[in-house]
Amino acid sequence: MSKEDADDTPKNEDEPKQEETAAEKAPTKEAPEEAKNPEEEDVEKADPAAKWTKRVLVLCILFFVWYLIADRYTPFTSQARVRGYVVPVVPQVSGKIKDVEVGLNEPVKNGQLLATIESKDYELVVADAKAALEQAGQDVGASTADIAASTAKVAQAQAELEHAEMRGARIFQAEKSGAVSKAEADQARSQIELSTAKVEDAKAQLEQARRKLGDAGRDNPAIKSAESALANAELDLSRTRVIAPGDGGVSNVIVAPGQYATAGQPLMTFVSGNTVWIEAFLRENSLEHLKEGDRVDLVLDSAPGRIFKGKVLSIGYGVDWGGTSTASQLPKVDSKKDWLRDPQRFPVAIVFDESKVTPRGKKLLREGSQVDVMIYTEKSNKVLNGIGKFWIKVVSVLSYVR
């Protein structure tokens, strides 16, 4: 073996050792990266999510507890509406419409003229009633004259009877002494009987005349009947003017001059502006501590950002739940299989605090407007009231985007 071969052999044996040493050193540099466990990194990354989940869960629990308590001490509902008296304007007499004095959705005052109906026919009826009253007066006057004549006849008949009785008494006395004949005495008796019959007949005529006349003056039935007919005719004439029943506004004006108005058929709709209230529908379990006079905060969709004050006026006694049956039918049973049944709601009437409602605010109170309602019962406390006031304020701001 040559020297070069001997030199080469050790060199070849050392090369693998050097490679192994490099290989051993290489993992040593990457060791810090492999030391991190992937599962531990996931746990570290999941920790913030877990924290927020716990926070949200705590908030949900707190909100649920607040909801259960507040629903009984500071009940809230968005199922509420502005209500007022809605009155159909109907004519009480029929006829052709002469004029319509108001337009659609126009404000009106109490007693303001809304429409007029042709009045010529009703004016003629009034004239006829006046003539009938005058005729009744004349008829009563004639009946009074008949009574006077009948009274005179009674007096005359009584005078004739008295004369016949006096003459008969002398004849009957003379008959006893034989101064007159029996035939002359019988004639005197017949005269007395005839005079008596005349008196009775005259009295009967007088009674008939009195019954025909009735009471004297305005108490006379004929006079009363004629006066009543005249009053009815004048009332119908006044009804040709259709007027507003109060302060408010008119809507749904569906008539025009020339159309025929039928008594009892609506011409337009009147909405009262004086008497306005809120009808809120609350769940049954919200009524436990509720009573008349409780303070209320109100948010109108027609006035976003504003909170109105009011108080509870009354609580509904019942609602139609659709389970009633007539006497000829069997009871109707609603077989629902839901685990949680729908809560029953009852109407609660709320009135505004008039001292805190401006004239501009009253214009915003329209029939059917939606309202959010927060009620503060007497058994509530400052914490619940504070949360309730904060929430109704949030609702008033959110009403801008609804």
CSV table of C-alpha atoms in Angstrom, one decimal:
chain,number,residue,atom,x,y,z
A,1,MET,CA,0.0,0.0,0.0
A,2,SER,CA,1.4,3.3,-1.0
A,3,LYS,CA,1.7,6.3,1.2
A,4,GLU,CA,-1.0,8.1,-0.6
A,5,ASP,CA,-3.4,5.3,-0.2
A,6,ALA,CA,-2.6,5.2,3.5
A,7,ASP,CA,-3.3,8.9,3.7
A,8,ASP,CA,-6.6,8.6,1.8
A,9,THR,CA,-8.0,5.8,4.0
A,10,PRO,CA,-8.2,7.8,7.2
A,11,LYS,CA,-9.6,10.7,5.4
A,12,ASN,CA,-12.5,8.7,4.1
A,13,GLU,CA,-13.2,7.3,7.6
A,14,ASP,CA,-13.3,10.8,9.1
A,15,GLU,CA,-15.8,12.2,6.6
A,16,PRO,CA,-18.8,10.2,7.9
A,17,LYS,CA,-18.0,11.3,11.4
A,18,GLN,CA,-17.9,14.9,10.4
A,19,GLU,CA,-21.3,14.5,8.6
A,20,GLU,CA,-22.7,12.8,11.7
A,21,THR,CA,-21.4,15.7,13.9
A,22,ALA,CA,-23.1,18.2,11.6
A,23,ALA,CA,-26.2,16.3,11.7
A,24,GLU,CA,-26.2,16.2,15.4
A,25,LYS,CA,-25.6,19.9,15.6
A,26,ALA,CA,-28.4,20.8,13.2
A,27,PRO,CA,-31.2,19.6,15.4
A,28,THR,CA,-29.7,21.4,18.3
A,29,LYS,CA,-30.3,24.7,16.5
A,30,GLU,CA,-34.0,23.9,15.7
A,31,ALA,CA,-34.7,22.5,19.2
A,32,PRO,CA,-36.3,25.7,20.5
A,33,GLU,CA,-39.0,25.6,17.8
A,34,GLU,CA,-39.8,21.9,18.3
A,35,ALA,CA,-40.1,22.5,22.1
A,36,LYS,CA,-43.5,24.3,21.6
A,37,ASN,CA,-46.4,22.0,21.9
A,38,PRO,CA,-49.2,22.7,19.2
A,39,GLU,CA,-52.0,21.9,21.6
A,40,GLU,CA,-50.6,24.4,24.1
A,41,GLU,CA,-50.5,27.1,21.4
A,42,ASP,CA,-54.2,26.4,20.6
A,43,VAL,CA,-55.1,26.6,24.3
A,44,GLU,CA,-53.3,30.0,24.5
A,45,LYS,CA,-55.1,31.2,21.4
A,46,ALA,CA,-58.5,30.0,22.7
A,47,ASP,CA,-58.2,31.8,26.1
A,48,PRO,CA,-59.4,35.2,24.9
A,49,ALA,CA,-62.5,33.6,23.2
A,50,ALA,CA,-63.3,31.7,26.3
A,51,LYS,CA,-63.0,34.9,28.4
A,52,TRP,CA,-65.4,36.8,26.1
A,53,THR,CA,-67.8,33.8,26.0
A,54,LYS,CA,-67.9,33.9,29.8
A,55,ARG,CA,-68.5,37.6,29.8
A,56,VAL,CA,-71.3,37.4,27.3
A,57,LEU,CA,-72.8,34.5,29.3
A,58,VAL,CA,-72.7,36.5,32.5
A,59,LEU,CA,-74.3,39.5,30.7
A,60,CYS,CA,-77.1,37.2,29.3
A,61,ILE,CA,-77.8,35.8,32.8
A,62,LEU,CA,-77.9,39.3,34.3
A,63,PHE,CA,-80.2,40.5,31.5
A,64,PHE,CA,-82.5,37.5,32.0
A,65,VAL,CA,-82.7,38.1,35.7
A,66,TRP,CA,-83.4,41.8,35.1
A,67,TYR,CA,-86.0,40.9,32.6
A,68,LEU,CA,-87.8,38.6,35.0
A,69,ILE,CA,-87.9,41.2,37.7
A,70,ALA,CA,-88.5,44.3,35.5
A,71,ASP,CA,-91.4,42.6,33.8
A,72,ARG,CA,-93.3,42.7,37.0
A,73,TYR,CA,-92.1,46.0,38.5
A,74,THR,CA,-91.3,48.1,35.5
A,75,PRO,CA,-93.2,46.4,32.6
A,76,PHE,CA,-92.4,47.5,29.1
A,77,THR,CA,-94.3,46.9,25.8
A,78,SER,CA,-94.1,48.1,22.3
A,79,GLN,CA,-97.6,46.8,21.5
A,80,ALA,CA,-99.5,50.0,22.1
A,81,ARG,CA,-101.4,52.5,20.0
A,82,VAL,CA,-102.8,56.0,20.3
A,83,ARG,CA,-106.6,55.8,20.5
A,84,GLY,CA,-109.4,58.3,20.2
A,85,TYR,CA,-113.1,58.5,19.5
A,86,VAL,CA,-113.7,57.7,15.8
A,87,VAL,CA,-117.3,58.8,14.9
A,88,PRO,CA,-118.9,58.3,11.5
A,89,VAL,CA,-120.6,61.6,10.4
A,90,VAL,CA,-124.0,60.5,9.2
A,91,PRO,CA,-126.9,62.8,8.1
A,92,GLN,CA,-130.2,62.4,10.1
A,93,VAL,CA,-132.3,63.4,7.1
A,94,SER,CA,-132.1,62.4,3.4
A,95,GLY,CA,-131.7,64.8,0.5
A,96,LYS,CA,-129.4,66.1,-2.2
A,97,ILE,CA,-126.1,67.6,-0.9
A,98,LYS,CA,-125.9,71.3,-1.6
A,99,ASP,CA,-122.4,72.1,-0.2
A,100,VAL,CA,-119.4,70.4,1.4
A,101,GLU,CA,-117.6,72.8,3.6
A,102,VAL,CA,-114.6,70.8,4.6
A,103,GLY,CA,-111.8,68.9,2.8
A,104,LEU,CA,-109.9,65.7,3.4
A,105,ASN,CA,-108.0,65.5,6.7
A,106,GLU,CA,-109.0,69.0,7.7
A,107,PRO,CA,-109.1,70.1,11.4
A,108,VAL,CA,-112.5,71.2,12.6
A,109,LYS,CA,-114.0,72.9,15.7
A,110,ASN,CA,-117.0,71.9,17.7
A,111,GLY,CA,-120.2,73.0,15.9
A,112,GLN,CA,-118.4,73.8,12.6
A,113,LEU,CA,-120.5,73.3,9.5
A,114,LEU,CA,-119.4,70.3,7.5
A,115,ALA,CA,-122.1,70.0,4.8
A,116,THR,CA,-125.5,71.2,3.9
A,117,ILE,CA,-128.5,69.3,2.4
A,118,GLU,CA,-131.2,70.9,0.2
A,119,SER,CA,-133.8,72.3,2.7
A,120,LYS,CA,-136.7,73.3,0.4
A,121,ASP,CA,-138.7,70.2,1.0
A,122,TYR,CA,-138.2,70.5,4.8
A,123,GLU,CA,-139.2,74.2,4.7
A,124,LEU,CA,-142.5,73.1,3.1
A,125,VAL,CA,-143.1,70.6,5.8
A,126,VAL,CA,-142.5,73.3,8.5
A,127,ALA,CA,-145.1,75.5,6.7
A,128,ASP,CA,-147.6,72.7,6.6
A,129,ALA,CA,-147.1,72.0,10.3
A,130,LYS,CA,-147.6,75.7,11.2
A,131,ALA,CA,-150.9,75.7,9.2
A,132,ALA,CA,-152.0,72.5,11.0
A,133,LEU,CA,-151.3,74.1,14.3
A,134,GLU,CA,-153.4,77.1,13.4
A,135,GLN,CA,-156.2,74.9,12.2
A,136,ALA,CA,-156.1,73.0,15.4
A,137,GLY,CA,-156.5,76.2,17.3
A,138,GLN,CA,-159.5,77.1,15.2
A,139,ASP,CA,-161.0,73.7,15.7
A,140,VAL,CA,-160.5,74.1,19.5
A,141,GLY,CA,-162.3,77.4,19.2
A,142,ALA,CA,-165.2,75.8,17.4
A,143,SER,CA,-165.4,73.1,20.0
A,144,THR,CA,-165.4,75.7,22.7
A,145,ALA,CA,-168.4,77.4,21.0
A,146,ASP,CA,-170.1,74.0,20.9
A,147,ILE,CA,-169.7,73.6,24.6
A,148,ALA,CA,-171.2,77.1,25.2
A,149,ALA,CA,-174.2,76.2,23.0
A,150,SER,CA,-174.6,72.9,24.8
A,151,THR,CA,-174.4,74.5,28.1
A,152,ALA,CA,-177.2,77.0,27.1
A,153,LYS,CA,-179.4,74.1,25.9
A,154,VAL,CA,-179.0,72.4,29.3
A,155,ALA,CA,-180.0,75.6,31.1
A,156,GLN,CA,-183.0,76.0,28.8
A,157,ALA,CA,-184.1,72.4,29.3
A,158,GLN,CA,-183.7,72.7,33.0
A,159,ALA,CA,-185.8,75.9,33.0
A,160,GLU,CA,-188.5,74.2,31.0
A,161,LEU,CA,-188.5,71.3,33.4
A,162,GLU,CA,-188.9,73.6,36.4
A,163,HIS,CA,-191.8,75.4,34.7
A,164,ALA,CA,-193.4,72.1,33.8
A,165,GLU,CA,-193.0,70.9,37.4
A,166,MET,CA,-194.5,74.1,38.9
A,167,ARG,CA,-197.5,74.0,36.5
A,168,GLY,CA,-197.9,70.3,37.1
A,169,ALA,CA,-198.0,70.8,40.9
A,170,ARG,CA,-200.9,73.3,40.5
A,171,ILE,CA,-202.7,71.0,38.2
A,172,PHE,CA,-202.2,68.0,40.5
A,173,GLN,CA,-203.5,70.1,43.5
A,174,ALA,CA,-206.6,71.2,41.5
A,175,GLU,CA,-207.2,67.6,40.4
A,176,LYS,CA,-207.6,66.6,44.0
A,177,SER,CA,-210.3,69.2,44.5
A,178,GLY,CA,-211.9,68.2,41.2
A,179,ALA,CA,-211.3,71.6,39.6
A,180,VAL,CA,-209.5,70.0,36.6
A,181,SER,CA,-210.1,66.8,34.7
A,182,LYS,CA,-207.9,63.7,34.9
A,183,ALA,CA,-206.9,64.1,31.2
A,184,GLU,CA,-205.5,67.6,31.9
A,185,ALA,CA,-203.5,66.2,34.8
A,186,ASP,CA,-202.1,63.4,32.6
A,187,GLN,CA,-201.1,65.9,30.1
A,188,ALA,CA,-199.1,67.8,32.8
A,189,ARG,CA,-197.4,64.6,33.8
A,190,SER,CA,-196.4,64.0,30.2
A,191,GLN,CA,-195.0,67.5,29.9
A,192,ILE,CA,-192.8,66.9,33.0
A,193,GLU,CA,-191.5,63.7,31.6
A,194,LEU,CA,-190.7,65.3,28.2
A,195,SER,CA,-188.9,68.2,29.9
A,196,THR,CA,-186.9,65.8,32.0
A,197,ALA,CA,-185.9,63.9,28.8
A,198,LYS,CA,-184.8,67.2,27.2
A,199,VAL,CA,-182.6,68.0,30.2
A,200,GLU,CA,-180.9,64.6,30.0
A,201,ASP,CA,-180.4,65.0,26.2
A,202,ALA,CA,-178.9,68.5,26.7
A,203,LYS,CA,-176.5,67.2,29.4
A,204,ALA,CA,-175.4,64.3,27.1
A,205,GLN,CA,-174.6,66.8,24.2
A,206,LEU,CA,-172.6,69.0,26.7
A,207,GLU,CA,-170.6,66.0,27.8
A,208,GLN,CA,-169.9,65.0,24.2
A,209,ALA,CA,-168.7,68.5,23.4
A,210,ARG,CA,-166.4,68.6,26.4
A,211,ARG,CA,-164.9,65.2,25.4
A,212,LYS,CA,-164.4,66.4,21.9
A,213,LEU,CA,-162.6,69.6,23.1
A,214,GLY,CA,-160.5,67.9,25.8
A,215,ASP,CA,-158.3,70.1,28.0
A,216,ALA,CA,-158.4,73.8,27.5
A,217,GLY,CA,-155.6,75.9,26.0
A,218,ARG,CA,-152.2,74.3,25.1
A,219,ASP,CA,-153.1,71.2,27.1
A,220,ASN,CA,-155.6,70.3,24.4
A,221,PRO,CA,-154.6,67.1,22.6
A,222,ALA,CA,-155.2,68.5,19.2
A,223,ILE,CA,-153.0,71.5,20.1
A,224,LYS,CA,-150.3,69.3,21.5
A,225,SER,CA,-150.3,67.0,18.5
A,226,ALA,CA,-150.0,70.0,16.1
A,227,GLU,CA,-147.2,71.5,18.2
A,228,SER,CA,-145.3,68.3,18.2
A,229,ALA,CA,-145.6,67.9,14.4
A,230,LEU,CA,-144.2,71.5,14.0
A,231,ALA,CA,-141.3,70.8,16.4
A,232,ASN,CA,-140.4,67.6,14.4
A,233,ALA,CA,-140.5,69.5,11.1
A,234,GLU,CA,-138.3,72.3,12.5
A,235,LEU,CA,-135.9,69.7,13.9
A,236,ASP,CA,-135.6,68.0,10.5
A,237,LEU,CA,-135.0,71.4,8.9
A,238,SER,CA,-132.1,72.1,11.3
A,239,ARG,CA,-130.7,68.7,10.5
A,240,THR,CA,-130.1,69.7,6.9
A,241,ARG,CA,-126.9,71.4,8.4
A,242,VAL,CA,-124.4,68.6,9.2
A,243,ILE,CA,-122.1,70.0,11.9
A,244,ALA,CA,-118.9,68.7,13.7
A,245,PRO,CA,-119.6,66.9,17.0
A,246,GLY,CA,-116.5,68.3,18.6
A,247,ASP,CA,-112.9,69.5,18.2
A,248,GLY,CA,-110.8,67.2,16.0
A,249,GLY,CA,-110.4,66.4,12.3
A,250,VAL,CA,-112.3,64.9,9.5
A,251,SER,CA,-111.1,62.1,7.3
A,252,ASN,CA,-112.4,59.9,4.5
A,253,VAL,CA,-114.6,62.6,3.0
A,254,ILE,CA,-116.3,60.7,0.2
A,255,VAL,CA,-119.1,63.1,-0.9
A,256,ALA,CA,-119.4,66.0,-3.2
A,257,PRO,CA,-122.2,68.6,-4.0
A,258,GLY,CA,-125.0,67.0,-6.0
A,259,GLN,CA,-124.8,63.6,-4.5
A,260,TYR,CA,-127.8,62.2,-2.6
A,261,ALA,CA,-127.3,61.7,1.1
A,262,THR,CA,-129.3,59.0,2.8
A,263,ALA,CA,-130.1,59.2,6.4
A,264,GLY,CA,-127.9,56.9,8.4
A,265,GLN,CA,-125.2,56.5,5.7
A,266,PRO,CA,-121.8,58.0,6.6
A,267,LEU,CA,-120.6,61.0,4.6
A,268,MET,CA,-117.1,61.3,6.3
A,269,THR,CA,-115.3,60.2,9.5
A,270,PHE,CA,-114.7,62.4,12.5
A,271,VAL,CA,-111.7,61.8,14.8
A,272,SER,CA,-111.8,63.4,18.2
A,273,GLY,CA,-108.9,65.6,19.2
A,274,ASN,CA,-109.9,66.3,22.7
A,275,THR,CA,-110.2,62.8,24.2
A,276,VAL,CA,-107.1,60.8,23.4
A,277,TRP,CA,-105.6,57.9,25.3
A,278,ILE,CA,-103.1,55.0,24.8
A,279,GLU,CA,-104.2,51.4,24.6
A,280,ALA,CA,-101.2,49.2,25.6
A,281,PHE,CA,-101.3,45.4,25.6
A,282,LEU,CA,-99.3,43.9,28.5
A,283,ARG,CA,-98.7,40.2,29.3
A,284,GLU,CA,-100.6,38.7,32.2
A,285,ASN,CA,-97.6,38.4,34.5
A,286,SER,CA,-96.9,42.1,34.0
A,287,LEU,CA,-100.2,43.1,35.7
A,288,GLU,CA,-99.3,41.7,39.2
A,289,HIS,CA,-98.2,45.1,40.7
A,290,LEU,CA,-99.9,47.4,38.2
A,291,LYS,CA,-102.6,49.7,39.4
A,292,GLU,CA,-104.4,52.9,38.4
A,293,GLY,CA,-102.3,56.1,38.7
A,294,ASP,CA,-98.9,54.5,38.1
A,295,ARG,CA,-96.4,56.7,36.2
A,296,VAL,CA,-95.7,56.0,32.6
A,297,ASP,CA,-93.1,57.1,30.0
A,298,LEU,CA,-94.2,57.1,26.4
A,299,VAL,CA,-92.3,57.2,23.1
A,300,LEU,CA,-94.3,58.0,19.9
A,301,ASP,CA,-93.1,56.9,16.5
A,302,SER,CA,-94.5,60.2,15.2
A,303,ALA,CA,-92.2,62.1,17.7
A,304,PRO,CA,-88.8,60.3,17.7
A,305,GLY,CA,-86.4,61.3,20.5
A,306,ARG,CA,-89.1,62.7,22.7
A,307,ILE,CA,-90.5,61.1,25.9
A,308,PHE,CA,-94.0,62.0,27.0
A,309,LYS,CA,-95.4,61.5,30.5
A,310,GLY,CA,-98.6,59.8,31.4
A,311,LYS,CA,-100.4,57.6,34.0
A,312,VAL,CA,-102.4,54.4,34.0
A,313,LEU,CA,-106.1,55.1,33.7
A,314,SER,CA,-107.6,51.6,33.9
A,315,ILE,CA,-106.8,47.9,33.4
A,316,GLY,CA,-108.9,45.7,31.2
A,317,TYR,CA,-111.2,43.2,32.9
A,318,GLY,CA,-111.0,40.6,30.1
A,319,VAL,CA,-110.4,39.7,26.5
A,320,ASP,CA,-112.0,37.5,23.9
A,321,TRP,CA,-109.9,34.4,23.9
A,322,GLY,CA,-112.0,32.6,21.2
A,323,GLY,CA,-113.0,29.7,23.3
A,324,THR,CA,-116.7,30.6,24.0
A,325,SER,CA,-119.5,28.6,22.6
A,326,THR,CA,-123.2,29.1,22.2
A,327,ALA,CA,-125.9,27.2,24.0
A,328,SER,CA,-126.6,24.9,21.1
A,329,GLN,CA,-122.9,23.9,20.7
A,330,LEU,CA,-120.4,21.8,22.6
A,331,PRO,CA,-117.4,23.5,24.3
A,332,LYS,CA,-114.5,24.1,21.9
A,333,VAL,CA,-111.1,22.9,23.1
A,334,ASP,CA,-107.9,24.2,21.7
A,335,SER,CA,-105.5,21.3,21.5
A,336,LYS,CA,-102.1,22.9,21.3
A,337,LYS,CA,-99.0,20.8,21.8
A,338,ASP,CA,-96.4,23.5,22.3
A,339,TRP,CA,-94.2,23.2,25.4
A,340,LEU,CA,-94.6,27.0,26.1
A,341,ARG,CA,-97.9,28.6,25.4
A,342,ASP,CA,-98.2,32.1,24.0
A,343,PRO,CA,-98.7,34.7,26.7
A,344,GLN,CA,-102.1,36.3,27.0
A,345,ARG,CA,-102.2,40.1,26.8
A,346,PHE,CA,-104.7,42.5,28.4
A,347,PRO,CA,-105.4,46.1,27.4
A,348,VAL,CA,-104.3,48.8,29.7
A,349,ALA,CA,-105.6,52.4,29.2
A,350,ILE,CA,-103.1,55.2,29.7
A,351,VAL,CA,-103.7,58.9,29.5
A,352,PHE,CA,-101.3,61.7,28.8
A,353,ASP,CA,-100.2,64.2,31.4
A,354,GLU,CA,-102.0,67.2,29.9
A,355,SER,CA,-99.9,69.7,31.7
A,356,LYS,CA,-96.8,68.5,29.9
A,357,VAL,CA,-98.3,68.1,26.4
A,358,THR,CA,-97.8,71.2,24.3
A,359,PRO,CA,-100.3,72.2,21.5
A,360,ARG,CA,-97.6,71.0,19.0
A,361,GLY,CA,-97.4,67.7,20.8
A,362,LYS,CA,-101.2,67.2,20.6
A,363,LYS,CA,-101.0,67.5,16.8
A,364,LEU,CA,-98.7,64.4,16.8
A,365,LEU,CA,-101.4,62.3,18.6
A,366,ARG,CA,-103.0,60.6,15.7
A,367,GLU,CA,-105.4,57.6,15.9
A,368,GLY,CA,-103.5,54.4,15.5
A,369,SER,CA,-100.0,55.7,16.0
A,370,GLN,CA,-97.6,53.2,17.5
A,371,VAL,CA,-96.2,53.8,21.0
A,372,ASP,CA,-93.5,52.3,23.3
A,373,VAL,CA,-94.6,52.2,26.9
A,374,MET,CA,-92.6,51.9,30.1
A,375,ILE,CA,-94.6,51.8,33.4
A,376,TYR,CA,-93.2,52.4,36.9
A,377,THR,CA,-95.2,50.6,39.6
A,378,GLU,CA,-95.2,51.8,43.2
A,379,LYS,CA,-93.3,48.6,44.3
A,380,SER,CA,-90.4,49.4,42.0
A,381,ASN,CA,-87.1,50.8,43.3
A,382,LYS,CA,-84.6,53.4,42.1
A,383,VAL,CA,-82.4,50.9,40.4
A,384,LEU,CA,-85.2,49.4,38.3
A,385,ASN,CA,-86.6,52.8,37.6
A,386,GLY,CA,-83.1,54.0,36.5
A,387,ILE,CA,-82.6,51.1,34.2
A,388,GLY,CA,-86.2,51.6,32.8
A,389,LYS,CA,-85.5,55.3,32.2
A,390,PHE,CA,-82.2,54.5,30.4
A,391,TRP,CA,-83.9,51.8,28.3
A,392,ILE,CA,-86.8,54.1,27.3
A,393,LYS,CA,-84.3,56.8,26.3
A,394,VAL,CA,-82.5,54.2,24.1
A,395,VAL,CA,-85.8,53.3,22.5
A,396,SER,CA,-86.6,57.0,21.9
A,397,VAL,CA,-83.3,57.4,20.0
A,398,LEU,CA,-83.8,54.2,18.1
A,399,SER,CA,-87.2,55.4,17.0
A,400,TYR,CA,-85.4,57.7,14.5
A,401,VAL,CA,-84.5,54.7,12.4
A,402,ARG,CA,-87.8,52.8,12.6
